[in-house]
Amino acid sequence: MLDSAGIPIPAAVDALLMVLAANAPGTAYVAAAMAVVGSVAGSLFLFFVARKGGEKYLERHTVGERGQRLRQWFQHYGLLTVFISALSPIPMPMKLFVISAGALGVSPRSYGLTVLAARTLRYSALAYLGSQLGEGAGTYLKSHAWQIGGVLGLVFLLLLVCVKVMDWRRAQAAH
């Protein structure tokens, strides 16, 4: 919950979940469910904080080239940016996308369901890896980072195509 609420603890939840799953495979999915609940609660906290003053934060922290690029990504791709960053075990700048979602008026329900879906997939996969590979799960993730990144890229493209098709259909129905 703390990590998702804005206190950075890089990869600690992932590592803890895999260690718990490796040491007690029978409780792997209970641990994953607890991680999902904590992550969704923490990110909703940050989301609602951003609703109250996130625009000023965005103005101050997106003046650089990288910050502007991330903000433009969010404005163009919306919750896809939140989904992919919440799904990825490779460190990505999720906090900025959470703050963007809150500050820019995304529906809390849509935001919460997006994080819930992504974190459920992520933590279930990590629990599975931990319970199946034991201590080797972390090494597996590190040695397959490029493949994981490629799969995430493909998921992003697939979801982007779905969004574009839905936008096109809405535009056609409006005419």
XYZ file of C-alpha atoms in Angstrom:
175
model
C 0.000 0.000 0.000
C 2.825 2.397 0.871
C 4.590 1.860 -2.436
C 1.434 2.562 -4.431
C 0.549 5.551 -2.264
C 3.704 7.329 -3.384
C 6.429 6.166 -0.991
C 8.899 4.480 -3.354
C 9.912 0.955 -2.407
C 11.204 -0.294 -5.798
C 10.482 -3.974 -6.469
C 10.039 -4.720 -2.740
C 6.474 -5.989 -3.127
C 7.441 -8.167 -6.083
C 10.435 -9.631 -4.256
C 8.497 -10.210 -1.042
C 5.654 -11.873 -2.925
C 8.011 -14.207 -4.780
C 9.878 -15.104 -1.572
C 6.597 -15.839 0.218
C 5.375 -17.898 -2.744
C 8.652 -19.812 -2.918
C 8.692 -20.570 0.815
C 4.989 -21.349 1.183
C 3.503 -22.209 -2.242
C 0.124 -23.018 -0.690
C -0.330 -19.380 0.355
C 1.070 -17.796 -2.832
C -2.282 -16.634 -4.170
C -3.462 -15.353 -0.780
C -0.298 -13.247 -0.651
C -0.957 -12.091 -4.222
C -4.524 -11.086 -3.308
C -3.248 -9.124 -0.319
C -0.692 -7.386 -2.556
C -3.460 -6.501 -5.028
C -5.691 -5.051 -2.290
C -2.817 -3.032 -0.828
C -1.700 -1.770 -4.211
C -5.181 -0.732 -5.328
C -5.865 0.988 -1.986
C -2.548 2.829 -2.045
C -2.875 3.946 -5.637
C -6.452 5.129 -5.048
C -5.137 7.184 -2.128
C -2.543 8.821 -4.414
C -5.185 9.226 -7.137
C -7.523 11.119 -4.801
C -4.685 13.250 -3.418
C -3.888 14.175 -7.022
C -7.529 15.204 -7.537
C -6.983 17.937 -4.945
C -3.712 19.413 -6.198
C -2.136 17.183 -8.758
C -2.301 19.721 -11.564
C 0.219 21.949 -9.758
C 2.432 18.919 -9.158
C 2.246 18.014 -12.844
C 3.106 21.562 -13.884
C 6.134 21.559 -11.610
C 7.392 18.037 -12.447
C 6.714 17.834 -16.155
C 8.734 20.847 -17.256
C 11.655 18.663 -18.358
C 11.733 16.800 -21.641
C 11.120 13.374 -20.044
C 8.290 14.711 -17.864
C 6.626 16.380 -20.841
C 6.906 13.166 -22.833
C 5.319 11.110 -20.032
C 2.517 13.638 -19.633
C 1.863 13.615 -23.379
C 1.778 9.808 -23.317
C -0.862 9.906 -20.622
C -2.924 12.554 -22.393
C -2.785 10.576 -25.613
C -3.139 7.000 -24.322
C -4.964 7.554 -21.018
C -5.473 4.538 -18.793
C -3.401 2.310 -21.092
C -0.353 4.008 -19.569
C -1.595 3.168 -16.073
C -2.417 -0.417 -17.050
C 0.963 -1.153 -18.636
C 2.971 0.514 -15.848
C 0.909 -1.309 -13.178
C 1.319 -4.621 -15.006
C 5.043 -4.416 -15.639
C 7.491 -5.990 -13.189
C 10.141 -3.879 -14.937
C 10.282 -0.529 -13.060
C 8.211 2.061 -14.872
C 7.063 5.565 -13.840
C 3.593 4.599 -12.612
C 3.322 7.380 -10.000
C 3.301 10.119 -12.641
C 0.529 8.315 -14.526
C -1.486 7.884 -11.299
C -1.121 11.576 -10.532
C -2.011 12.418 -14.130
C -5.159 10.295 -13.907
C -6.265 12.017 -10.715
C -5.315 15.547 -11.742
C -6.782 15.300 -15.214
C -10.199 14.053 -14.070
C -10.228 10.355 -14.973
C -13.207 8.496 -13.500
C -12.232 6.908 -10.143
C -14.119 3.754 -11.095
C -12.326 3.359 -14.430
C -9.001 4.108 -12.795
C -9.574 1.646 -9.930
C -10.694 -1.143 -12.266
C -7.657 -0.561 -14.481
C -5.247 -0.875 -11.549
C -7.177 -3.862 -10.184
C -6.937 -5.717 -13.507
C -3.241 -4.963 -14.017
C -2.158 -5.739 -10.467
C -4.211 -8.949 -10.375
C -2.422 -10.191 -13.494
C 0.993 -9.048 -12.258
C 0.823 -10.400 -8.725
C -0.838 -13.659 -9.790
C 1.964 -14.230 -12.300
C 4.617 -13.440 -9.686
C 2.945 -15.775 -7.175
C 2.901 -18.488 -9.813
C 6.572 -17.953 -10.689
C 7.568 -17.920 -7.031
C 5.631 -21.066 -6.229
C 6.917 -22.927 -9.313
C 10.528 -21.719 -9.536
C 11.246 -21.088 -5.882
C 14.405 -19.074 -5.263
C 15.117 -18.936 -9.007
C 12.101 -16.721 -9.776
C 13.995 -13.440 -9.381
C 16.817 -14.670 -11.588
C 14.272 -15.805 -14.162
C 12.691 -12.334 -14.286
C 16.066 -10.602 -14.631
C 17.273 -12.935 -17.367
C 14.028 -12.541 -19.334
C 13.580 -8.764 -18.964
C 13.706 -8.131 -22.727
C 11.104 -10.801 -23.447
C 8.846 -9.449 -20.701
C 9.269 -5.944 -22.119
C 8.400 -7.255 -25.584
C 5.261 -8.976 -24.314
C 4.226 -5.773 -22.507
C 4.809 -3.843 -25.721
C 2.604 -6.276 -27.622
C -0.097 -6.060 -24.935
C 0.071 -2.261 -25.191
C -0.271 -2.408 -28.981
C -3.165 -4.860 -28.788
C -5.001 -2.695 -26.266
C -4.224 0.411 -28.307
C -5.730 -1.194 -31.402
C -8.829 -2.103 -29.370
C -9.164 1.488 -28.151
C -8.712 2.863 -31.681
C -11.333 0.451 -33.065
C -13.792 1.457 -30.323
C -13.113 5.158 -31.023
C -13.654 4.570 -34.728
C -16.941 2.725 -34.059
C -18.177 5.530 -31.793
C -17.301 8.087 -34.454
C -19.151 6.031 -37.097
C -22.207 5.679 -34.859
C -22.261 9.434 -34.246
C -22.545 10.153 -37.961
